Amino acid sequence: MTDARPPHGWIAHMDLDAFFASCEQRDRPEYRGRPVVVGALPGRRGVVAAASYEARRYGIRSAMPIAEAYRRCPDAVYLRPDMAKYRAVSRQVFAVLDTLTPVVESASIDEAYLDLSGLERLIGPPETIGREIKRRIREATGLTASVGIGPNRLIAKLGSEHRKPDGLTVVPPDRVLDFLAPLPVSELRGLGRQTQKVIDRLGIRTVGQLRAMPLAVLEQHLGRRAALAFHDQALGIASDVVAPSRGRKSISKETTFEQDVSDTAVLQDTLRTLAADVARTARREGLAGAVVTLKVRFAGFETHTRQRTRAAPTDDEREIHRTAWQLFLDGRLPRKPVRLIGVGISGWEAESAAQADLFGEPDDGKADRRVLETIDAVEDKFGRGLLQVGLSRKRERQEH
């Protein structure tokens, strides 16, 4: 399987297994072999942040309400998160990855993409590289990781999920279609609840069935952009670029409308979605930004940007959206239909102190951090757009 070499090299995805729970089992031998749930404590409001594989046998999953987890397994070990410890271990893991390749992209505290270009000459074929990644992580931290290796990011990510825990899956280019065909469509990236309903109505259950569906039919039911995105995934087409994100200066998202938009409600909703994407990326990278930037483009590529520096850094989509929308209203922008709108944050405060208490009882008014963490965990598992926080447009108009 390793003779077929992608012309552009190999991409690996590393995912630590049940990271928070595994850290606790490593440090407390009496917890090994027992169901361990990290998150809120039973009897309090909150959610599951991580569940050991022993706990998962009871159906306990991240983002599940802690009351439901306790109902399923009252004898589990329930622990509050120790974020300082988890960040320290994460830094150890990334230091290990840096010894293998200079091109490492952090996807979250416990996930990374690696560009393996040139490593075959130094270490060996992809299976050998994958085993070496896993060995070095285990020696440095005592933890197991699952690794997927393929010709692009999508296949690497799906590969790392394929044989968890402690798995290794290598998918050469000539095996990509066979690898994808039996997978449930739900494993593809970005498949939200509404799209899943459409897919179900079409009778599509596997990626192979999705691939066989005529693109025109998908466009009719999903719209052109979504149809193309999922059709490409079903064919194994995805980016093969690994971009180291440490040291990034800003995080921004923007969207270009198929037709210029004058409806302020549409613009506000679009900005809310973009702010949620920006905030989610910031939280995954442990960043909070004080500077919010709004970008608006009109016909003829006439582009305007507006910035505001907040009193304190934030990684909360509600604050980012509120600031950006105020910039839109107060920014003396031309009264013309909008072709593109975007939002970004910069001016970092790394590893925001706001992350200190995510899963327990209220602390200095920060209880709703648990809501943001719940959304992140749900979207990691089920795709973006499933949940959203923020005021409704009606209530926002009332407050203004």
Short mmCIF file of C-alpha atoms in Angstrom, two decimals:
data_model
loop_
_atom_site.label_atom_id
_atom_site.label_comp_id
_atom_site.label_asym_id
_atom_site.label_seq_id
_atom_site.Cartn_x
_atom_site.Cartn_y
_atom_site.Cartn_z
CA MET A 1 0.00 0.00 0.00
CA THR A 2 2.92 2.38 0.51
CA ASP A 3 4.43 2.15 -2.98
CA ALA A 4 1.97 4.71 -4.39
CA ARG A 5 3.42 8.11 -3.52
CA PRO A 6 1.30 11.22 -3.96
CA PRO A 7 3.06 13.65 -6.33
CA HIS A 8 2.64 16.41 -3.72
CA GLY A 9 3.56 14.30 -0.68
CA TRP A 10 1.71 12.99 2.33
CA ILE A 11 -0.38 14.79 4.96
CA ALA A 12 -0.82 13.41 8.49
CA HIS A 13 -3.48 14.20 11.07
CA MET A 14 -2.65 13.50 14.72
CA ASP A 15 -5.47 13.29 17.27
CA LEU A 16 -4.80 12.55 20.94
CA ASP A 17 -7.21 9.91 22.25
CA ALA A 18 -9.81 11.18 24.78
CA PHE A 19 -7.22 13.81 25.67
CA PHE A 20 -8.50 15.33 28.93
CA ALA A 21 -9.65 11.99 30.34
CA SER A 22 -6.44 10.26 29.25
CA CYS A 23 -4.34 12.88 31.06
CA GLU A 24 -6.27 12.14 34.25
CA GLN A 25 -5.94 8.37 33.86
CA ARG A 26 -2.22 8.75 33.23
CA ASP A 27 -1.72 10.76 36.42
CA ARG A 28 -4.05 8.68 38.64
CA PRO A 29 -3.42 4.95 38.17
CA GLU A 30 -6.57 4.13 40.15
CA TYR A 31 -8.63 5.67 37.33
CA ARG A 32 -7.20 3.40 34.65
CA GLY A 33 -9.73 0.96 33.26
CA ARG A 34 -12.58 2.94 34.84
CA PRO A 35 -15.05 5.27 33.10
CA VAL A 36 -13.75 8.83 33.55
CA VAL A 37 -15.79 11.93 32.68
CA VAL A 38 -14.17 15.37 32.61
CA GLY A 39 -16.48 18.37 32.74
CA ALA A 40 -19.06 19.64 35.17
CA LEU A 41 -19.65 17.70 38.37
CA PRO A 42 -22.91 15.77 38.89
CA GLY A 43 -25.61 17.86 40.46
CA ARG A 44 -24.38 21.02 38.74
CA ARG A 45 -25.24 22.59 35.43
CA GLY A 46 -22.77 21.91 32.66
CA VAL A 47 -21.61 19.45 30.06
CA VAL A 48 -19.11 16.70 29.37
CA ALA A 49 -15.79 18.01 28.05
CA ALA A 50 -14.22 14.58 27.49
CA ALA A 51 -15.03 10.96 28.23
CA SER A 52 -12.64 8.04 28.45
CA TYR A 53 -13.26 5.11 26.16
CA GLU A 54 -14.56 3.14 29.15
CA ALA A 55 -17.17 5.90 29.66
CA ARG A 56 -18.04 5.94 25.97
CA ARG A 57 -19.24 2.35 26.27
CA TYR A 58 -22.14 3.80 28.25
CA GLY A 59 -22.96 6.20 25.42
CA ILE A 60 -21.34 9.20 27.13
CA ARG A 61 -20.00 11.74 24.66
CA SER A 62 -18.54 15.23 24.73
CA ALA A 63 -21.13 18.04 24.92
CA MET A 64 -23.65 15.74 26.62
CA PRO A 65 -25.38 17.35 29.63
CA ILE A 66 -23.65 16.12 32.77
CA ALA A 67 -27.01 15.03 34.23
CA GLU A 68 -27.50 12.65 31.29
CA ALA A 69 -23.95 11.30 31.68
CA TYR A 70 -24.59 10.63 35.36
CA ARG A 71 -27.87 8.90 34.56
CA ARG A 72 -26.03 6.59 32.16
CA CYS A 73 -23.13 5.84 34.50
CA PRO A 74 -23.37 7.06 38.11
CA ASP A 75 -20.29 5.01 39.05
CA ALA A 76 -17.97 6.90 36.68
CA VAL A 77 -15.20 9.14 37.99
CA TYR A 78 -16.34 12.75 37.50
CA LEU A 79 -13.61 15.40 37.41
CA ARG A 80 -13.35 19.12 36.77
CA PRO A 81 -11.02 20.08 33.90
CA ASP A 82 -7.44 21.06 34.69
CA MET A 83 -6.81 23.32 31.70
CA ALA A 84 -3.34 24.37 32.86
CA LYS A 85 -2.25 20.73 32.86
CA TYR A 86 -3.83 20.00 29.49
CA ARG A 87 -2.17 23.01 27.88
CA ALA A 88 1.19 21.97 29.30
CA VAL A 89 0.81 18.46 27.89
CA SER A 90 -0.31 19.90 24.56
CA ARG A 91 2.86 21.97 24.40
CA GLN A 92 4.88 18.79 25.01
CA VAL A 93 3.09 17.06 22.14
CA PHE A 94 3.65 19.93 19.72
CA ALA A 95 7.32 20.07 20.73
CA VAL A 96 7.54 16.39 19.75
CA LEU A 97 5.88 17.06 16.39
CA ASP A 98 8.34 19.88 15.74
CA THR A 99 11.18 17.34 15.98
CA LEU A 100 9.66 15.46 13.03
CA THR A 101 8.74 18.23 10.59
CA PRO A 102 8.88 22.04 10.60
CA VAL A 103 5.42 22.23 9.00
CA VAL A 104 2.90 21.58 11.80
CA GLU A 105 -0.54 23.19 11.92
CA SER A 106 -2.45 23.24 15.19
CA ALA A 107 -6.12 22.34 14.69
CA SER A 108 -6.94 22.42 18.42
CA ILE A 109 -5.31 21.70 21.76
CA ASP A 110 -5.15 17.97 20.89
CA GLU A 111 -5.07 17.84 17.08
CA ALA A 112 -2.57 18.78 14.40
CA TYR A 113 -1.86 18.43 10.70
CA LEU A 114 1.68 17.63 9.56
CA ASP A 115 3.28 17.96 6.14
CA LEU A 116 5.40 14.83 5.80
CA SER A 117 7.28 15.97 2.68
CA GLY A 118 10.80 14.57 2.70
CA LEU A 119 10.31 12.34 5.73
CA GLU A 120 10.22 9.15 3.66
CA ARG A 121 13.91 9.60 2.91
CA LEU A 122 14.70 10.24 6.59
CA ILE A 123 12.34 7.84 8.40
CA GLY A 124 10.73 5.48 5.92
CA PRO A 125 7.32 4.84 4.31
CA PRO A 126 4.12 6.43 5.68
CA GLU A 127 3.32 3.54 8.06
CA THR A 128 6.77 3.88 9.61
CA ILE A 129 6.34 7.66 9.93
CA GLY A 130 2.95 7.17 11.59
CA ARG A 131 4.34 4.67 14.07
CA GLU A 132 7.20 7.06 14.84
CA ILE A 133 4.78 9.93 15.53
CA LYS A 134 2.84 7.72 17.92
CA ARG A 135 5.98 6.33 19.59
CA ARG A 136 7.52 9.73 20.27
CA ILE A 137 4.28 11.12 21.70
CA ARG A 138 3.88 8.11 23.97
CA GLU A 139 7.48 8.29 25.18
CA ALA A 140 7.22 12.02 25.90
CA THR A 141 3.77 12.11 27.51
CA GLY A 142 2.57 8.59 28.26
CA LEU A 143 -0.48 9.21 26.02
CA THR A 144 -1.74 7.47 22.90
CA ALA A 145 -2.60 9.23 19.67
CA SER A 146 -4.44 8.14 16.55
CA VAL A 147 -2.83 9.09 13.25
CA GLY A 148 -4.24 9.23 9.74
CA ILE A 149 -2.03 9.70 6.68
CA GLY A 150 -3.26 10.47 3.19
CA PRO A 151 -2.81 12.70 0.14
CA ASN A 152 -4.80 15.60 1.64
CA ARG A 153 -6.28 17.00 4.84
CA LEU A 154 -9.70 15.37 4.49
CA ILE A 155 -8.34 11.86 4.05
CA ALA A 156 -5.79 12.34 6.85
CA LYS A 157 -8.51 13.54 9.24
CA LEU A 158 -10.89 10.70 8.38
CA GLY A 159 -7.98 8.28 8.68
CA SER A 160 -7.20 9.38 12.23
CA GLU A 161 -10.84 8.76 13.19
CA HIS A 162 -10.97 5.36 11.49
CA ARG A 163 -9.38 3.10 14.13
CA LYS A 164 -9.53 5.02 17.39
CA PRO A 165 -8.12 4.69 19.97
CA ASP A 166 -4.38 4.27 19.32
CA GLY A 167 -5.00 3.78 15.62
CA LEU A 168 -2.94 4.24 12.48
CA THR A 169 -4.52 4.40 9.02
CA VAL A 170 -2.64 5.13 5.79
CA VAL A 171 -4.70 5.78 2.66
CA PRO A 172 -2.69 5.98 -0.58
CA PRO A 173 -4.14 8.02 -3.47
CA ASP A 174 -5.22 4.94 -5.41
CA ARG A 175 -7.23 3.72 -2.39
CA VAL A 176 -9.01 6.97 -1.54
CA LEU A 177 -12.30 6.16 -3.30
CA ASP A 178 -12.46 2.67 -1.82
CA PHE A 179 -11.71 4.06 1.66
CA LEU A 180 -14.44 6.69 1.39
CA ALA A 181 -17.18 4.60 -0.20
CA PRO A 182 -18.52 2.72 2.88
CA LEU A 183 -18.21 5.65 5.31
CA PRO A 184 -21.44 7.22 6.59
CA VAL A 185 -22.11 10.58 4.96
CA SER A 186 -22.24 12.06 8.46
CA GLU A 187 -18.46 11.71 8.68
CA LEU A 188 -17.92 14.35 6.00
CA ARG A 189 -16.92 17.85 7.10
CA GLY A 190 -19.54 20.55 7.59
CA LEU A 191 -22.65 18.39 7.38
CA GLY A 192 -25.12 20.30 9.55
CA ARG A 193 -28.52 19.22 10.76
CA GLN A 194 -30.53 20.74 7.90
CA THR A 195 -28.23 19.36 5.22
CA GLN A 196 -28.37 15.94 6.88
CA LYS A 197 -32.19 16.03 6.61
CA VAL A 198 -31.95 16.69 2.87
CA ILE A 199 -29.39 13.92 2.44
CA ASP A 200 -31.67 11.52 4.34
CA ARG A 201 -34.65 12.44 2.15
CA LEU A 202 -32.56 11.62 -0.92
CA GLY A 203 -31.89 8.16 0.53
CA ILE A 204 -28.14 8.75 0.72
CA ARG A 205 -26.46 6.88 3.56
CA THR A 206 -22.84 6.36 2.48
CA VAL A 207 -20.20 8.46 0.80
CA GLY A 208 -20.26 6.05 -2.11
CA GLN A 209 -23.97 6.71 -2.61
CA LEU A 210 -23.36 10.45 -2.40
CA ARG A 211 -20.65 10.16 -5.06
CA ALA A 212 -23.04 8.29 -7.36
CA MET A 213 -25.74 10.94 -7.08
CA PRO A 214 -25.72 13.27 -10.13
CA LEU A 215 -24.29 16.66 -9.23
CA ALA A 216 -27.30 18.37 -10.80
CA VAL A 217 -29.61 16.58 -8.36
CA LEU A 218 -27.46 17.61 -5.41
CA GLU A 219 -27.45 21.22 -6.62
CA GLN A 220 -31.23 21.18 -6.93
CA HIS A 221 -31.62 20.12 -3.29
CA LEU A 222 -28.58 21.65 -1.58
CA GLY A 223 -27.67 24.66 -3.70
CA ARG A 224 -24.64 24.90 -5.93
CA ARG A 225 -22.01 25.76 -3.33
CA ALA A 226 -22.93 23.04 -0.82
CA ALA A 227 -23.45 20.46 -3.57
CA LEU A 228 -19.99 21.10 -5.00
CA ALA A 229 -18.39 21.00 -1.55
CA PHE A 230 -19.88 17.62 -0.61
CA HIS A 231 -19.40 16.17 -4.09
CA ASP A 232 -15.70 17.08 -3.92
CA GLN A 233 -15.39 15.42 -0.53
CA ALA A 234 -17.08 12.28 -1.85
CA LEU A 235 -14.39 12.20 -4.56
CA GLY A 236 -11.65 12.73 -1.98
CA ILE A 237 -10.81 16.20 -3.28
CA ALA A 238 -9.53 18.54 -0.56
CA SER A 239 -6.70 20.87 0.32
CA ASP A 240 -3.21 19.42 0.74
CA VAL A 241 -1.80 22.58 2.33
CA VAL A 242 -0.55 22.57 5.92
CA ALA A 243 -0.18 26.13 7.18
CA PRO A 244 1.51 26.61 10.56
CA SER A 245 -0.86 28.85 12.52
CA ARG A 246 1.31 29.71 15.48
CA GLY A 247 2.28 33.35 15.29
CA ARG A 248 -0.71 34.28 13.16
CA LYS A 249 -1.50 37.99 13.32
CA SER A 250 -5.26 37.82 12.87
CA ILE A 251 -8.26 35.55 12.36
CA SER A 252 -10.85 36.60 9.80
CA LYS A 253 -13.75 35.19 7.83
CA GLU A 254 -15.64 36.70 4.92
CA THR A 255 -18.28 35.75 2.39
CA THR A 256 -19.10 36.96 -1.11
CA PHE A 257 -22.78 37.01 -2.04
CA GLU A 258 -23.94 35.58 -5.35
CA GLN A 259 -26.07 38.73 -5.73
CA ASP A 260 -25.40 42.05 -4.01
CA VAL A 261 -27.42 42.39 -0.79
CA SER A 262 -29.29 45.42 0.52
CA ASP A 263 -31.34 43.69 3.22
CA THR A 264 -29.75 44.63 6.56
CA ALA A 265 -31.29 41.57 8.23
CA VAL A 266 -29.42 39.30 5.81
CA LEU A 267 -26.21 41.23 6.34
CA GLN A 268 -26.59 41.05 10.11
CA ASP A 269 -27.25 37.30 10.07
CA THR A 270 -24.29 36.71 7.77
CA LEU A 271 -22.07 38.74 10.05
CA ARG A 272 -23.30 36.73 13.04
CA THR A 273 -22.32 33.46 11.32
CA LEU A 274 -18.90 34.82 10.37
CA ALA A 275 -18.31 36.07 13.92
CA ALA A 276 -19.12 32.59 15.24
CA ASP A 277 -16.53 31.07 12.87
CA VAL A 278 -13.90 33.59 13.95
CA ALA A 279 -14.62 33.06 17.64
CA ARG A 280 -14.53 29.29 17.34
CA THR A 281 -11.12 29.41 15.63
CA ALA A 282 -9.82 31.77 18.31
CA ARG A 283 -10.97 29.50 21.13
CA ARG A 284 -9.42 26.45 19.51
CA GLU A 285 -6.08 28.27 19.29
CA GLY A 286 -6.26 29.74 22.79
CA LEU A 287 -6.45 33.32 21.51
CA ALA A 288 -8.55 36.36 22.37
CA GLY A 289 -8.46 39.59 20.35
CA ALA A 290 -9.04 43.19 21.39
CA VAL A 291 -9.24 44.60 17.85
CA VAL A 292 -12.36 43.87 15.78
CA THR A 293 -12.21 44.62 12.04
CA LEU A 294 -15.17 44.90 9.67
CA LYS A 295 -14.66 44.54 5.91
CA VAL A 296 -17.33 45.55 3.40
CA ARG A 297 -17.04 45.43 -0.40
CA PHE A 298 -19.45 47.00 -2.88
CA ALA A 299 -19.74 46.76 -6.68
CA GLY A 300 -16.58 47.59 -8.60
CA PHE A 301 -14.39 46.19 -5.79
CA GLU A 302 -14.92 49.33 -3.72
CA THR A 303 -13.75 48.08 -0.33
CA HIS A 304 -13.98 49.70 3.12
CA THR A 305 -12.59 48.50 6.43
CA ARG A 306 -13.45 49.74 9.91
CA GLN A 307 -11.73 48.86 13.19
CA ARG A 308 -12.49 49.24 16.86
CA THR A 309 -10.29 48.36 19.84
CA ARG A 310 -12.29 46.94 22.71
CA ALA A 311 -11.51 47.54 26.37
CA ALA A 312 -10.71 43.83 26.80
CA PRO A 313 -9.82 40.98 24.42
CA THR A 314 -12.61 38.54 23.54
CA ASP A 315 -13.20 35.17 21.89
CA ASP A 316 -16.99 35.39 22.29
CA GLU A 317 -18.95 35.54 19.02
CA ARG A 318 -21.63 37.71 20.60
CA GLU A 319 -19.12 40.41 21.47
CA ILE A 320 -17.39 40.16 18.10
CA HIS A 321 -20.72 40.36 16.27
CA ARG A 322 -21.99 43.21 18.41
CA THR A 323 -18.85 45.27 17.80
CA ALA A 324 -18.74 44.51 14.07
CA TRP A 325 -22.41 45.35 13.58
CA GLN A 326 -21.96 48.62 15.42
CA LEU A 327 -19.08 49.40 13.07
CA PHE A 328 -21.41 48.71 10.15
CA LEU A 329 -24.09 51.02 11.55
CA ASP A 330 -21.72 53.81 12.65
CA GLY A 331 -19.03 53.52 10.01
CA ARG A 332 -20.46 56.04 7.50
CA LEU A 333 -20.42 53.41 4.79
CA PRO A 334 -21.97 54.04 1.38
CA ARG A 335 -25.66 53.19 1.18
CA LYS A 336 -25.20 50.64 -1.59
CA PRO A 337 -25.84 46.92 -1.99
CA VAL A 338 -23.07 44.82 -0.43
CA ARG A 339 -21.08 42.32 -2.45
CA LEU A 340 -18.82 41.00 0.34
CA ILE A 341 -18.83 41.26 4.12
CA GLY A 342 -16.25 39.99 6.59
CA VAL A 343 -15.08 40.24 10.17
CA GLY A 344 -11.79 39.60 11.94
CA ILE A 345 -10.03 39.93 15.27
CA SER A 346 -6.43 40.67 16.23
CA GLY A 347 -4.50 42.19 19.11
CA TRP A 348 -4.02 38.93 20.97
CA GLU A 349 -4.14 37.99 24.60
CA ALA A 350 -2.89 34.42 24.40
CA GLU A 351 -4.53 31.61 26.33
CA SER A 352 -7.23 33.92 27.60
CA ALA A 353 -7.93 33.83 31.31
CA ALA A 354 -11.58 33.63 30.32
CA GLN A 355 -10.98 29.93 29.63
CA ALA A 356 -10.33 29.17 33.28
CA ASP A 357 -13.79 27.85 34.17
CA LEU A 358 -15.65 26.25 31.31
CA PHE A 359 -17.69 23.45 32.77
CA GLY A 360 -18.76 24.30 36.29
CA GLU A 361 -20.82 26.74 38.26
CA PRO A 362 -20.84 30.52 37.59
CA ASP A 363 -17.60 32.37 38.38
CA ASP A 364 -17.58 36.17 38.24
CA GLY A 365 -20.29 36.26 35.58
CA LYS A 366 -18.52 33.87 33.20
CA ALA A 367 -20.99 30.99 33.40
CA ASP A 368 -21.95 31.30 29.76
CA ARG A 369 -18.43 30.21 28.78
CA ARG A 370 -19.91 26.73 29.20
CA VAL A 371 -22.40 27.52 26.44
CA LEU A 372 -19.59 28.42 24.02
CA GLU A 373 -17.68 25.28 24.93
CA THR A 374 -20.79 23.18 24.37
CA ILE A 375 -21.22 24.67 20.90
CA ASP A 376 -17.57 24.01 20.03
CA ALA A 377 -17.82 20.40 21.16
CA VAL A 378 -21.10 19.77 19.31
CA GLU A 379 -19.76 21.32 16.09
CA ASP A 380 -16.54 19.31 16.33
CA LYS A 381 -18.65 16.17 16.28
CA PHE A 382 -21.62 17.04 14.09
CA GLY A 383 -20.51 19.95 11.87
CA ARG A 384 -20.86 23.69 11.97
CA GLY A 385 -24.07 25.64 12.07
CA LEU A 386 -25.94 23.24 14.35
CA LEU A 387 -26.00 25.59 17.34
CA GLN A 388 -25.64 29.34 17.69
CA VAL A 389 -25.68 31.83 20.53
CA GLY A 390 -26.77 35.44 20.48
CA LEU A 391 -29.80 37.64 20.57
CA SER A 392 -32.51 37.36 17.98
CA ARG A 393 -32.79 40.18 15.47
CA LYS A 394 -36.09 41.19 17.06
CA ARG A 395 -34.56 41.53 20.49
CA GLU A 396 -31.49 43.28 19.11
CA ARG A 397 -33.69 45.85 17.43
CA GLN A 398 -35.57 46.38 20.67
CA GLU A 399 -32.31 46.97 22.57
CA HIS A 400 -31.13 49.49 20.00
#
